[in-house]
Amino acid sequence: MRRRLDQLLKFRQLRMVEALARHQSLTRAAGTLGLTQPALTKMVRELEDLVGEPLFERHARGMRPTPAGRVVLRYARGALADLGRLEDELDLKGQLGQMSVVVGVLPVAAVGILPGAVIRARAEHPNLQIRLVEGPTEALLVQLEAGEVDLVVGRLYPAVIPDSLVREVLYAEPISVMARSSHPLLRIKRPSAKDLAAFDMVLPSFSQRISVDVEQFMAAIGLAASAGSIRSTSRGFIREMLLATEMITVLPRMMMDGDLARGQVRVLPLSAPALARPAGVITNPQRGVSAGARLLIQVLRDTAGELS
């Protein structure tokens, strides 16, 4: 059945679908869109009549998309992202050689490889505008599929559900035990798990996946967190505790890259098995890779090669 969506569908209806899916509430979505709740309810019914199926269903915490609603939501996000790109292109019109790229970045890459790559990209391509969006893997992959970001940089976790995204390994994000450069443990040639256990730890809880990797590493070397250990979602807090106390941490090494380079923090020399933690870039071939994204990916390749 042809619904003549190309003739009847309006962008404000796509914005409505995205707002309802994001807020899962008629009241909050109406406020975001500048509408009254009755007006928004009418818009939902009009779009459902046009599509021929219910798009949202009520549940205990508000509203959520039906299977048909999820299909419309996927295309709505893509269309809205393309419209945003059109606006960017028009804004850049007449600026010779001007390009832009929107980068989804995972927490480790945000403080690891990306700052150096951005500095290098700005020096090599001064007309390249870069915007960063930090978030967890699942959220960034949804944005990549919708065209809201051009690429994702960070740890390449295996896909839970098969997808058409392309993953390119560029570097690794090894996990290490680290301490301030004057820490007593550094007087020991090769500290054991028993030596480490004498000190409290400040451990990350940025994301479930990083926490799982850290726990696996600690289990592999026979290390358990002491009763006085602290967990934090703040890299800044972990860094300050590391520099100001005799606490140690277990982190992806790149999260302390700047302090390691400056000699303020050091990796403890353990006889520990390395965990395979490949990282790199993820792109969406179905939407194509923009010229700005291609430039940044090449800079990331060069930066990763030097890090290796």
PDB file of C-alpha atoms in Angstrom:
ATOM      1  CA  MET A   1       0.000   0.000   0.000  1.00  0.00           C
ATOM      2  CA  ARG A   2       1.492   3.339  -1.065  1.00  0.00           C
ATOM      3  CA  ARG A   3       0.955   6.033   1.560  1.00  0.00           C
ATOM      4  CA  ARG A   4       2.184   9.014  -0.516  1.00  0.00           C
ATOM      5  CA  LEU A   5       4.550   9.966   2.317  1.00  0.00           C
ATOM      6  CA  ASP A   6       6.712  11.953  -0.091  1.00  0.00           C
ATOM      7  CA  GLN A   7       3.753  14.271  -0.704  1.00  0.00           C
ATOM      8  CA  LEU A   8       2.098  14.365   2.713  1.00  0.00           C
ATOM      9  CA  LEU A   9       4.786  13.872   5.371  1.00  0.00           C
ATOM     10  CA  LYS A  10       6.059  17.072   7.026  1.00  0.00           C
ATOM     11  CA  PHE A  11       9.324  17.774   8.830  1.00  0.00           C
ATOM     12  CA  ARG A  12       7.463  18.965  11.930  1.00  0.00           C
ATOM     13  CA  GLN A  13       5.959  15.472  12.185  1.00  0.00           C
ATOM     14  CA  LEU A  14       9.446  13.955  12.087  1.00  0.00           C
ATOM     15  CA  ARG A  15      10.559  16.342  14.850  1.00  0.00           C
ATOM     16  CA  MET A  16       7.516  15.256  16.854  1.00  0.00           C
ATOM     17  CA  VAL A  17       8.430  11.557  16.517  1.00  0.00           C
ATOM     18  CA  GLU A  18      12.006  12.231  17.618  1.00  0.00           C
ATOM     19  CA  ALA A  19      10.919  14.374  20.580  1.00  0.00           C
ATOM     20  CA  LEU A  20       8.374  11.808  21.802  1.00  0.00           C
ATOM     21  CA  ALA A  21      10.896   8.969  21.519  1.00  0.00           C
ATOM     22  CA  ARG A  22      13.536  11.003  23.366  1.00  0.00           C
ATOM     23  CA  HIS A  23      11.334  12.260  26.212  1.00  0.00           C
ATOM     24  CA  GLN A  24       8.807   9.372  26.349  1.00  0.00           C
ATOM     25  CA  SER A  25       6.304  11.924  27.624  1.00  0.00           C
ATOM     26  CA  LEU A  26       3.617  13.962  25.853  1.00  0.00           C
ATOM     27  CA  THR A  27       4.063  16.826  28.303  1.00  0.00           C
ATOM     28  CA  ARG A  28       7.854  17.093  27.962  1.00  0.00           C
ATOM     29  CA  ALA A  29       7.793  16.589  24.200  1.00  0.00           C
ATOM     30  CA  ALA A  30       5.106  19.255  23.806  1.00  0.00           C
ATOM     31  CA  GLY A  31       7.208  21.685  25.855  1.00  0.00           C
ATOM     32  CA  THR A  32      10.269  20.983  23.686  1.00  0.00           C
ATOM     33  CA  LEU A  33       8.281  21.584  20.493  1.00  0.00           C
ATOM     34  CA  GLY A  34       6.451  24.665  21.800  1.00  0.00           C
ATOM     35  CA  LEU A  35       3.034  23.006  21.499  1.00  0.00           C
ATOM     36  CA  THR A  36       0.142  22.326  23.834  1.00  0.00           C
ATOM     37  CA  GLN A  37      -0.447  18.706  24.808  1.00  0.00           C
ATOM     38  CA  PRO A  38      -3.776  18.510  22.897  1.00  0.00           C
ATOM     39  CA  ALA A  39      -2.090  19.902  19.769  1.00  0.00           C
ATOM     40  CA  LEU A  40       0.673  17.298  20.038  1.00  0.00           C
ATOM     41  CA  THR A  41      -1.853  14.497  20.567  1.00  0.00           C
ATOM     42  CA  LYS A  42      -3.648  15.630  17.396  1.00  0.00           C
ATOM     43  CA  MET A  43      -0.353  15.574  15.459  1.00  0.00           C
ATOM     44  CA  VAL A  44       0.341  12.025  16.623  1.00  0.00           C
ATOM     45  CA  ARG A  45      -3.095  10.866  15.460  1.00  0.00           C
ATOM     46  CA  GLU A  46      -2.694  12.588  12.094  1.00  0.00           C
ATOM     47  CA  LEU A  47       0.648  10.890  11.493  1.00  0.00           C
ATOM     48  CA  GLU A  48      -0.694   7.509  12.610  1.00  0.00           C
ATOM     49  CA  ASP A  49      -3.613   7.923  10.174  1.00  0.00           C
ATOM     50  CA  LEU A  50      -1.100   8.743   7.429  1.00  0.00           C
ATOM     51  CA  VAL A  51       1.152   5.764   8.213  1.00  0.00           C
ATOM     52  CA  GLY A  52      -1.770   3.434   8.845  1.00  0.00           C
ATOM     53  CA  GLU A  53      -0.428   2.020  12.134  1.00  0.00           C
ATOM     54  CA  PRO A  54      -0.046   3.068  15.792  1.00  0.00           C
ATOM     55  CA  LEU A  55       3.369   4.639  16.346  1.00  0.00           C
ATOM     56  CA  PHE A  56       3.404   4.996  20.135  1.00  0.00           C
ATOM     57  CA  GLU A  57       1.983   3.045  23.042  1.00  0.00           C
ATOM     58  CA  ARG A  58       1.515   4.088  26.637  1.00  0.00           C
ATOM     59  CA  HIS A  59       3.351   2.287  29.447  1.00  0.00           C
ATOM     60  CA  ALA A  60       3.941   2.851  33.174  1.00  0.00           C
ATOM     61  CA  ARG A  61       6.607   5.507  32.616  1.00  0.00           C
ATOM     62  CA  GLY A  62       5.052   7.345  29.683  1.00  0.00           C
ATOM     63  CA  MET A  63       5.129   6.543  25.966  1.00  0.00           C
ATOM     64  CA  ARG A  64       7.356   4.375  23.809  1.00  0.00           C
ATOM     65  CA  PRO A  65       7.497   3.646  20.069  1.00  0.00           C
ATOM     66  CA  THR A  66       5.741   0.604  18.648  1.00  0.00           C
ATOM     67  CA  PRO A  67       7.669  -1.538  16.106  1.00  0.00           C
ATOM     68  CA  ALA A  68       6.265   0.713  13.343  1.00  0.00           C
ATOM     69  CA  GLY A  69       7.191   3.751  15.430  1.00  0.00           C
ATOM     70  CA  ARG A  70      10.795   2.552  15.697  1.00  0.00           C
ATOM     71  CA  VAL A  71      10.993   2.274  11.913  1.00  0.00           C
ATOM     72  CA  VAL A  72       9.624   5.810  11.472  1.00  0.00           C
ATOM     73  CA  LEU A  73      11.972   7.056  14.244  1.00  0.00           C
ATOM     74  CA  ARG A  74      15.038   5.640  12.472  1.00  0.00           C
ATOM     75  CA  TYR A  75      14.205   7.453   9.241  1.00  0.00           C
ATOM     76  CA  ALA A  76      13.107  10.595  11.093  1.00  0.00           C
ATOM     77  CA  ARG A  77      16.483  10.875  12.827  1.00  0.00           C
ATOM     78  CA  GLY A  78      18.261  10.337   9.533  1.00  0.00           C
ATOM     79  CA  ALA A  79      16.179  12.973   7.733  1.00  0.00           C
ATOM     80  CA  LEU A  80      16.635  15.508  10.547  1.00  0.00           C
ATOM     81  CA  ALA A  81      20.388  14.849  10.595  1.00  0.00           C
ATOM     82  CA  ASP A  82      20.543  15.391   6.817  1.00  0.00           C
ATOM     83  CA  LEU A  83      18.607  18.639   7.202  1.00  0.00           C
ATOM     84  CA  GLY A  84      21.108  19.784   9.815  1.00  0.00           C
ATOM     85  CA  ARG A  85      23.964  18.948   7.445  1.00  0.00           C
ATOM     86  CA  LEU A  86      22.232  20.953   4.703  1.00  0.00           C
ATOM     87  CA  GLU A  87      22.113  23.965   7.019  1.00  0.00           C
ATOM     88  CA  ASP A  88      25.812  23.521   7.816  1.00  0.00           C
ATOM     89  CA  GLU A  89      26.692  23.276   4.127  1.00  0.00           C
ATOM     90  CA  LEU A  90      24.736  26.453   3.345  1.00  0.00           C
ATOM     91  CA  ASP A  91      26.411  28.256   6.245  1.00  0.00           C
ATOM     92  CA  LEU A  92      29.799  27.252   4.849  1.00  0.00           C
ATOM     93  CA  LYS A  93      28.880  28.194   1.275  1.00  0.00           C
ATOM     94  CA  GLY A  94      31.392  30.653  -0.128  1.00  0.00           C
ATOM     95  CA  GLN A  95      34.083  29.790   2.427  1.00  0.00           C
ATOM     96  CA  LEU A  96      36.742  28.282   0.198  1.00  0.00           C
ATOM     97  CA  GLY A  97      37.784  24.783   1.205  1.00  0.00           C
ATOM     98  CA  GLN A  98      35.654  24.802   4.379  1.00  0.00           C
ATOM     99  CA  MET A  99      34.586  21.353   5.605  1.00  0.00           C
ATOM    100  CA  SER A 100      33.048  20.010   8.780  1.00  0.00           C
ATOM    101  CA  VAL A 101      32.937  16.701  10.641  1.00  0.00           C
ATOM    102  CA  VAL A 102      30.916  15.546  13.657  1.00  0.00           C
ATOM    103  CA  VAL A 103      32.795  12.966  15.735  1.00  0.00           C
ATOM    104  CA  GLY A 104      31.228  10.608  18.240  1.00  0.00           C
ATOM    105  CA  VAL A 105      33.872   9.825  20.853  1.00  0.00           C
ATOM    106  CA  LEU A 106      34.020   7.256  23.651  1.00  0.00           C
ATOM    107  CA  PRO A 107      35.380   8.348  27.073  1.00  0.00           C
ATOM    108  CA  VAL A 108      38.869   6.806  26.776  1.00  0.00           C
ATOM    109  CA  ALA A 109      39.472   8.208  23.287  1.00  0.00           C
ATOM    110  CA  ALA A 110      38.208  11.632  24.435  1.00  0.00           C
ATOM    111  CA  VAL A 111      41.256  12.037  26.683  1.00  0.00           C
ATOM    112  CA  GLY A 112      43.555   9.640  24.829  1.00  0.00           C
ATOM    113  CA  ILE A 113      44.148   9.717  21.085  1.00  0.00           C
ATOM    114  CA  LEU A 114      41.644  12.399  20.092  1.00  0.00           C
ATOM    115  CA  PRO A 115      43.197  15.579  21.596  1.00  0.00           C
ATOM    116  CA  GLY A 116      46.481  14.961  19.753  1.00  0.00           C
ATOM    117  CA  ALA A 117      44.639  14.084  16.553  1.00  0.00           C
ATOM    118  CA  VAL A 118      42.493  17.233  16.721  1.00  0.00           C
ATOM    119  CA  ILE A 119      45.554  19.434  17.312  1.00  0.00           C
ATOM    120  CA  ARG A 120      47.229  17.811  14.320  1.00  0.00           C
ATOM    121  CA  ALA A 121      44.103  18.103  12.154  1.00  0.00           C
ATOM    122  CA  ARG A 122      43.753  21.814  12.960  1.00  0.00           C
ATOM    123  CA  ALA A 123      47.383  22.392  11.969  1.00  0.00           C
ATOM    124  CA  GLU A 124      47.194  20.361   8.743  1.00  0.00           C
ATOM    125  CA  HIS A 125      43.636  21.358   7.738  1.00  0.00           C
ATOM    126  CA  PRO A 126      42.810  24.799   9.208  1.00  0.00           C
ATOM    127  CA  ASN A 127      39.518  24.934   7.269  1.00  0.00           C
ATOM    128  CA  LEU A 128      38.207  21.717   8.835  1.00  0.00           C
ATOM    129  CA  GLN A 129      35.542  22.380  11.473  1.00  0.00           C
ATOM    130  CA  ILE A 130      35.363  19.623  14.103  1.00  0.00           C
ATOM    131  CA  ARG A 131      32.527  19.039  16.559  1.00  0.00           C
ATOM    132  CA  LEU A 132      32.774  16.331  19.234  1.00  0.00           C
ATOM    133  CA  VAL A 133      29.908  14.393  20.810  1.00  0.00           C
ATOM    134  CA  GLU A 134      30.931  12.223  23.784  1.00  0.00           C
ATOM    135  CA  GLY A 135      28.794   9.307  24.926  1.00  0.00           C
ATOM    136  CA  PRO A 136      28.505   5.546  25.502  1.00  0.00           C
ATOM    137  CA  THR A 137      28.914   3.070  22.646  1.00  0.00           C
ATOM    138  CA  GLU A 138      25.238   2.190  22.259  1.00  0.00           C
ATOM    139  CA  ALA A 139      24.077   5.807  22.012  1.00  0.00           C
ATOM    140  CA  LEU A 140      26.820   6.823  19.579  1.00  0.00           C
ATOM    141  CA  LEU A 141      26.159   3.880  17.243  1.00  0.00           C
ATOM    142  CA  VAL A 142      22.477   4.886  17.053  1.00  0.00           C
ATOM    143  CA  GLN A 143      23.577   8.415  16.124  1.00  0.00           C
ATOM    144  CA  LEU A 144      26.022   7.044  13.539  1.00  0.00           C
ATOM    145  CA  GLU A 145      23.324   4.947  11.889  1.00  0.00           C
ATOM    146  CA  ALA A 146      20.998   7.980  11.863  1.00  0.00           C
ATOM    147  CA  GLY A 147      23.671  10.214  10.319  1.00  0.00           C
ATOM    148  CA  GLU A 148      23.880  12.484  13.383  1.00  0.00           C
ATOM    149  CA  VAL A 149      27.624  11.829  13.660  1.00  0.00           C
ATOM    150  CA  ASP A 150      30.061  11.117  10.807  1.00  0.00           C
ATOM    151  CA  LEU A 151      32.224   8.590  12.633  1.00  0.00           C
ATOM    152  CA  VAL A 152      32.801   7.118  16.088  1.00  0.00           C
ATOM    153  CA  VAL A 153      36.276   6.957  17.664  1.00  0.00           C
ATOM    154  CA  GLY A 154      37.194   4.612  20.506  1.00  0.00           C
ATOM    155  CA  ARG A 155      37.162   1.031  21.718  1.00  0.00           C
ATOM    156  CA  LEU A 156      35.812  -1.396  19.108  1.00  0.00           C
ATOM    157  CA  TYR A 157      33.482  -3.591  21.117  1.00  0.00           C
ATOM    158  CA  PRO A 158      31.997  -6.566  19.225  1.00  0.00           C
ATOM    159  CA  ALA A 159      28.559  -5.787  17.794  1.00  0.00           C
ATOM    160  CA  VAL A 160      25.807  -7.257  19.978  1.00  0.00           C
ATOM    161  CA  ILE A 161      23.475  -7.321  16.963  1.00  0.00           C
ATOM    162  CA  PRO A 162      24.978  -7.642  13.443  1.00  0.00           C
ATOM    163  CA  ASP A 163      25.031  -4.318  11.627  1.00  0.00           C
ATOM    164  CA  SER A 164      26.411  -2.790   8.431  1.00  0.00           C
ATOM    165  CA  LEU A 165      28.886  -0.461  10.167  1.00  0.00           C
ATOM    166  CA  VAL A 166      32.574  -0.654   9.242  1.00  0.00           C
ATOM    167  CA  ARG A 167      35.107  -0.966  12.092  1.00  0.00           C
ATOM    168  CA  GLU A 168      38.775  -0.169  11.417  1.00  0.00           C
ATOM    169  CA  VAL A 169      41.344  -1.075  14.067  1.00  0.00           C
ATOM    170  CA  LEU A 170      43.929   1.712  14.485  1.00  0.00           C
ATOM    171  CA  TYR A 171      45.411   1.268  17.953  1.00  0.00           C
ATOM    172  CA  ALA A 172      44.926  -0.467  21.316  1.00  0.00           C
ATOM    173  CA  GLU A 173      43.713   0.749  24.701  1.00  0.00           C
ATOM    174  CA  PRO A 174      45.649  -1.493  27.125  1.00  0.00           C
ATOM    175  CA  ILE A 175      44.675  -1.551  30.788  1.00  0.00           C
ATOM    176  CA  SER A 176      47.460  -0.917  33.304  1.00  0.00           C
ATOM    177  CA  VAL A 177      48.022  -0.384  37.006  1.00  0.00           C
ATOM    178  CA  MET A 178      49.282   3.181  37.530  1.00  0.00           C
ATOM    179  CA  ALA A 179      50.536   5.347  40.364  1.00  0.00           C
ATOM    180  CA  ARG A 180      52.152   8.754  40.884  1.00  0.00           C
ATOM    181  CA  SER A 181      55.799   8.895  39.862  1.00  0.00           C
ATOM    182  CA  SER A 182      57.095   9.003  43.462  1.00  0.00           C
ATOM    183  CA  HIS A 183      54.980   6.062  44.658  1.00  0.00           C
ATOM    184  CA  PRO A 184      56.706   3.497  46.975  1.00  0.00           C
ATOM    185  CA  LEU A 185      55.658   0.637  44.671  1.00  0.00           C
ATOM    186  CA  LEU A 186      57.998   1.961  41.998  1.00  0.00           C
ATOM    187  CA  ARG A 187      60.962   1.047  44.217  1.00  0.00           C
ATOM    188  CA  ILE A 188      60.036  -2.601  43.650  1.00  0.00           C
ATOM    189  CA  LYS A 189      61.424  -4.021  40.402  1.00  0.00           C
ATOM    190  CA  ARG A 190      58.299  -6.035  39.616  1.00  0.00           C
ATOM    191  CA  PRO A 191      55.473  -5.624  42.178  1.00  0.00           C
ATOM    192  CA  SER A 192      53.258  -8.627  42.903  1.00  0.00           C
ATOM    193  CA  ALA A 193      49.499  -8.655  43.507  1.00  0.00           C
ATOM    194  CA  LYS A 194      50.299  -8.877  47.229  1.00  0.00           C
ATOM    195  CA  ASP A 195      52.417  -5.699  47.003  1.00  0.00           C
ATOM    196  CA  LEU A 196      49.582  -3.892  45.194  1.00  0.00           C
ATOM    197  CA  ALA A 197      46.978  -5.063  47.717  1.00  0.00           C
ATOM    198  CA  ALA A 198      48.727  -3.069  50.455  1.00  0.00           C
ATOM    199  CA  PHE A 199      47.425   0.151  48.882  1.00  0.00           C
ATOM    200  CA  ASP A 200      43.899   1.445  48.418  1.00  0.00           C
ATOM    201  CA  MET A 201      42.700   1.964  44.850  1.00  0.00           C
ATOM    202  CA  VAL A 202      40.649   4.583  43.049  1.00  0.00           C
ATOM    203  CA  LEU A 203      38.821   2.771  40.265  1.00  0.00           C
ATOM    204  CA  PRO A 204      36.708   3.909  37.297  1.00  0.00           C
ATOM    205  CA  SER A 205      32.984   3.478  36.878  1.00  0.00           C
ATOM    206  CA  PHE A 206      32.651   5.540  33.662  1.00  0.00           C
ATOM    207  CA  SER A 207      30.738   2.795  31.909  1.00  0.00           C
ATOM    208  CA  GLN A 208      29.747  -0.799  32.488  1.00  0.00           C
ATOM    209  CA  ARG A 209      32.027  -1.986  29.709  1.00  0.00           C
ATOM    210  CA  ILE A 210      35.144  -0.258  31.076  1.00  0.00           C
ATOM    211  CA  SER A 211      34.284  -1.538  34.564  1.00  0.00           C
ATOM    212  CA  VAL A 212      33.991  -5.110  33.233  1.00  0.00           C
ATOM    213  CA  ASP A 213      37.352  -4.850  31.426  1.00  0.00           C
ATOM    214  CA  VAL A 214      39.022  -3.502  34.578  1.00  0.00           C
ATOM    215  CA  GLU A 215      37.514  -6.281  36.711  1.00  0.00           C
ATOM    216  CA  GLN A 216      38.705  -8.917  34.223  1.00  0.00           C
ATOM    217  CA  PHE A 217      42.224  -7.487  34.279  1.00  0.00           C
ATOM    218  CA  MET A 218      42.301  -7.408  38.079  1.00  0.00           C
ATOM    219  CA  ALA A 219      41.050 -11.002  38.257  1.00  0.00           C
ATOM    220  CA  ALA A 220      43.740 -12.073  35.755  1.00  0.00           C
ATOM    221  CA  ILE A 221      46.526 -10.729  38.002  1.00  0.00           C
ATOM    222  CA  GLY A 222      44.856 -11.869  41.235  1.00  0.00           C
ATOM    223  CA  LEU A 223      44.132  -8.389  42.546  1.00  0.00           C
ATOM    224  CA  ALA A 224      41.065  -7.456  44.621  1.00  0.00           C
ATOM    225  CA  ALA A 225      39.985  -3.976  45.677  1.00  0.00           C
ATOM    226  CA  SER A 226      40.604  -3.209  49.349  1.00  0.00           C
ATOM    227  CA  ALA A 227      37.846  -2.070  51.706  1.00  0.00           C
ATOM    228  CA  GLY A 228      39.197   1.484  51.525  1.00  0.00           C
ATOM    229  CA  SER A 229      39.095   1.680  47.727  1.00  0.00           C
ATOM    230  CA  ILE A 230      36.922   4.244  45.922  1.00  0.00           C
ATOM    231  CA  ARG A 231      35.024   4.085  42.641  1.00  0.00           C
ATOM    232  CA  SER A 232      34.305   7.219  40.634  1.00  0.00           C
ATOM    233  CA  THR A 233      32.704   8.340  37.382  1.00  0.00           C
ATOM    234  CA  SER A 234      35.092  11.329  37.267  1.00  0.00           C
ATOM    235  CA  ARG A 235      38.451  11.011  35.557  1.00  0.00           C
ATOM    236  CA  GLY A 236      39.440  14.338  37.144  1.00  0.00           C
ATOM    237  CA  PHE A 237      38.766  12.963  40.634  1.00  0.00           C
ATOM    238  CA  ILE A 238      40.741   9.790  39.918  1.00  0.00           C
ATOM    239  CA  ARG A 239      43.660  11.858  38.648  1.00  0.00           C
ATOM    240  CA  GLU A 240      43.707  14.128  41.710  1.00  0.00           C
ATOM    241  CA  MET A 241      43.550  11.196  44.128  1.00  0.00           C
ATOM    242  CA  LEU A 242      46.345   9.495  42.220  1.00  0.00           C
ATOM    243  CA  LEU A 243      48.619  12.555  42.334  1.00  0.00           C
ATOM    244  CA  ALA A 244      47.825  13.605  45.920  1.00  0.00           C
ATOM    245  CA  THR A 245      47.853  10.238  47.716  1.00  0.00           C
ATOM    246  CA  GLU A 246      49.451   6.789  47.628  1.00  0.00           C
ATOM    247  CA  MET A 247      46.337   5.298  46.028  1.00  0.00           C
ATOM    248  CA  ILE A 248      46.805   3.373  42.779  1.00  0.00           C
ATOM    249  CA  THR A 249      44.431   2.939  39.858  1.00  0.00           C
ATOM    250  CA  VAL A 250      43.591   0.383  37.174  1.00  0.00           C
ATOM    251  CA  LEU A 251      42.607   2.165  33.966  1.00  0.00           C
ATOM    252  CA  PRO A 252      42.917   2.092  30.202  1.00  0.00           C
ATOM    253  CA  ARG A 253      46.386   3.606  29.899  1.00  0.00           C
ATOM    254  CA  MET A 254      45.329   6.256  27.394  1.00  0.00           C
ATOM    255  CA  MET A 255      43.103   7.937  29.989  1.00  0.00           C
ATOM    256  CA  MET A 256      46.281   9.108  31.755  1.00  0.00           C
ATOM    257  CA  ASP A 257      48.230   9.738  28.549  1.00  0.00           C
ATOM    258  CA  GLY A 258      49.060  13.382  29.298  1.00  0.00           C
ATOM    259  CA  ASP A 259      50.250  12.661  32.849  1.00  0.00           C
ATOM    260  CA  LEU A 260      52.298   9.694  31.631  1.00  0.00           C
ATOM    261  CA  ALA A 261      53.948  11.861  28.978  1.00  0.00           C
ATOM    262  CA  ARG A 262      54.753  14.545  31.583  1.00  0.00           C
ATOM    263  CA  GLY A 263      56.177  11.974  34.003  1.00  0.00           C
ATOM    264  CA  GLN A 264      53.636  12.691  36.747  1.00  0.00           C
ATOM    265  CA  VAL A 265      52.166   9.192  36.571  1.00  0.00           C
ATOM    266  CA  ARG A 266      53.880   5.896  35.772  1.00  0.00           C
ATOM    267  CA  VAL A 267      52.765   2.426  34.777  1.00  0.00           C
ATOM    268  CA  LEU A 268      53.713  -0.193  37.359  1.00  0.00           C
ATOM    269  CA  PRO A 269      55.890  -2.915  35.756  1.00  0.00           C
ATOM    270  CA  LEU A 270      53.803  -6.050  36.332  1.00  0.00           C
ATOM    271  CA  SER A 271      54.104  -9.502  34.834  1.00  0.00           C
ATOM    272  CA  ALA A 272      50.492  -9.300  33.712  1.00  0.00           C
ATOM    273  CA  PRO A 273      48.692 -10.684  30.663  1.00  0.00           C
ATOM    274  CA  ALA A 274      47.594  -8.012  28.216  1.00  0.00           C
ATOM    275  CA  LEU A 275      43.886  -7.791  27.433  1.00  0.00           C
ATOM    276  CA  ALA A 276      43.061  -7.417  23.750  1.00  0.00           C
ATOM    277  CA  ARG A 277      41.333  -4.017  23.605  1.00  0.00           C
ATOM    278  CA  PRO A 278      41.343  -2.938  19.943  1.00  0.00           C
ATOM    279  CA  ALA A 279      40.235   0.621  19.210  1.00  0.00           C
ATOM    280  CA  GLY A 280      39.817   2.731  16.112  1.00  0.00           C
ATOM    281  CA  VAL A 281      37.079   4.278  13.987  1.00  0.00           C
ATOM    282  CA  ILE A 282      33.566   3.187  13.052  1.00  0.00           C
ATOM    283  CA  THR A 283      31.867   4.510   9.920  1.00  0.00           C
ATOM    284  CA  ASN A 284      28.506   4.010   8.247  1.00  0.00           C
ATOM    285  CA  PRO A 285      28.947   3.110   4.544  1.00  0.00           C
ATOM    286  CA  GLN A 286      25.207   3.362   3.929  1.00  0.00           C
ATOM    287  CA  ARG A 287      25.402   7.113   4.502  1.00  0.00           C
ATOM    288  CA  GLY A 288      28.851   7.504   2.989  1.00  0.00           C
ATOM    289  CA  VAL A 289      31.941   9.093   4.510  1.00  0.00           C
ATOM    290  CA  SER A 290      32.175  12.860   4.062  1.00  0.00           C
ATOM    291  CA  ALA A 291      35.344  14.585   2.863  1.00  0.00           C
ATOM    292  CA  GLY A 292      35.858  16.079   6.332  1.00  0.00           C
ATOM    293  CA  ALA A 293      35.506  12.646   7.953  1.00  0.00           C
ATOM    294  CA  ARG A 294      38.030  11.151   5.504  1.00  0.00           C
ATOM    295  CA  LEU A 295      40.560  13.847   6.393  1.00  0.00           C
ATOM    296  CA  LEU A 296      40.151  13.277  10.126  1.00  0.00           C
ATOM    297  CA  ILE A 297      40.342   9.489   9.752  1.00  0.00           C
ATOM    298  CA  GLN A 298      43.680   9.827   7.943  1.00  0.00           C
ATOM    299  CA  VAL A 299      44.966  12.082  10.739  1.00  0.00           C
ATOM    300  CA  LEU A 300      43.824   9.457  13.273  1.00  0.00           C
ATOM    301  CA  ARG A 301      45.688   6.771  11.304  1.00  0.00           C
ATOM    302  CA  ASP A 302      48.859   8.873  11.340  1.00  0.00           C
ATOM    303  CA  THR A 303      48.523   9.678  15.049  1.00  0.00           C
ATOM    304  CA  ALA A 304      47.840   6.036  15.928  1.00  0.00           C
ATOM    305  CA  GLY A 305      50.853   4.928  13.900  1.00  0.00           C
ATOM    306  CA  GLU A 306      53.119   7.262  15.866  1.00  0.00           C
ATOM    307  CA  LEU A 307      51.618   6.107  19.179  1.00  0.00           C
ATOM    308  CA  SER A 308      52.292   2.496  18.229  1.00  0.00           C
TER     309      SER A 308
END
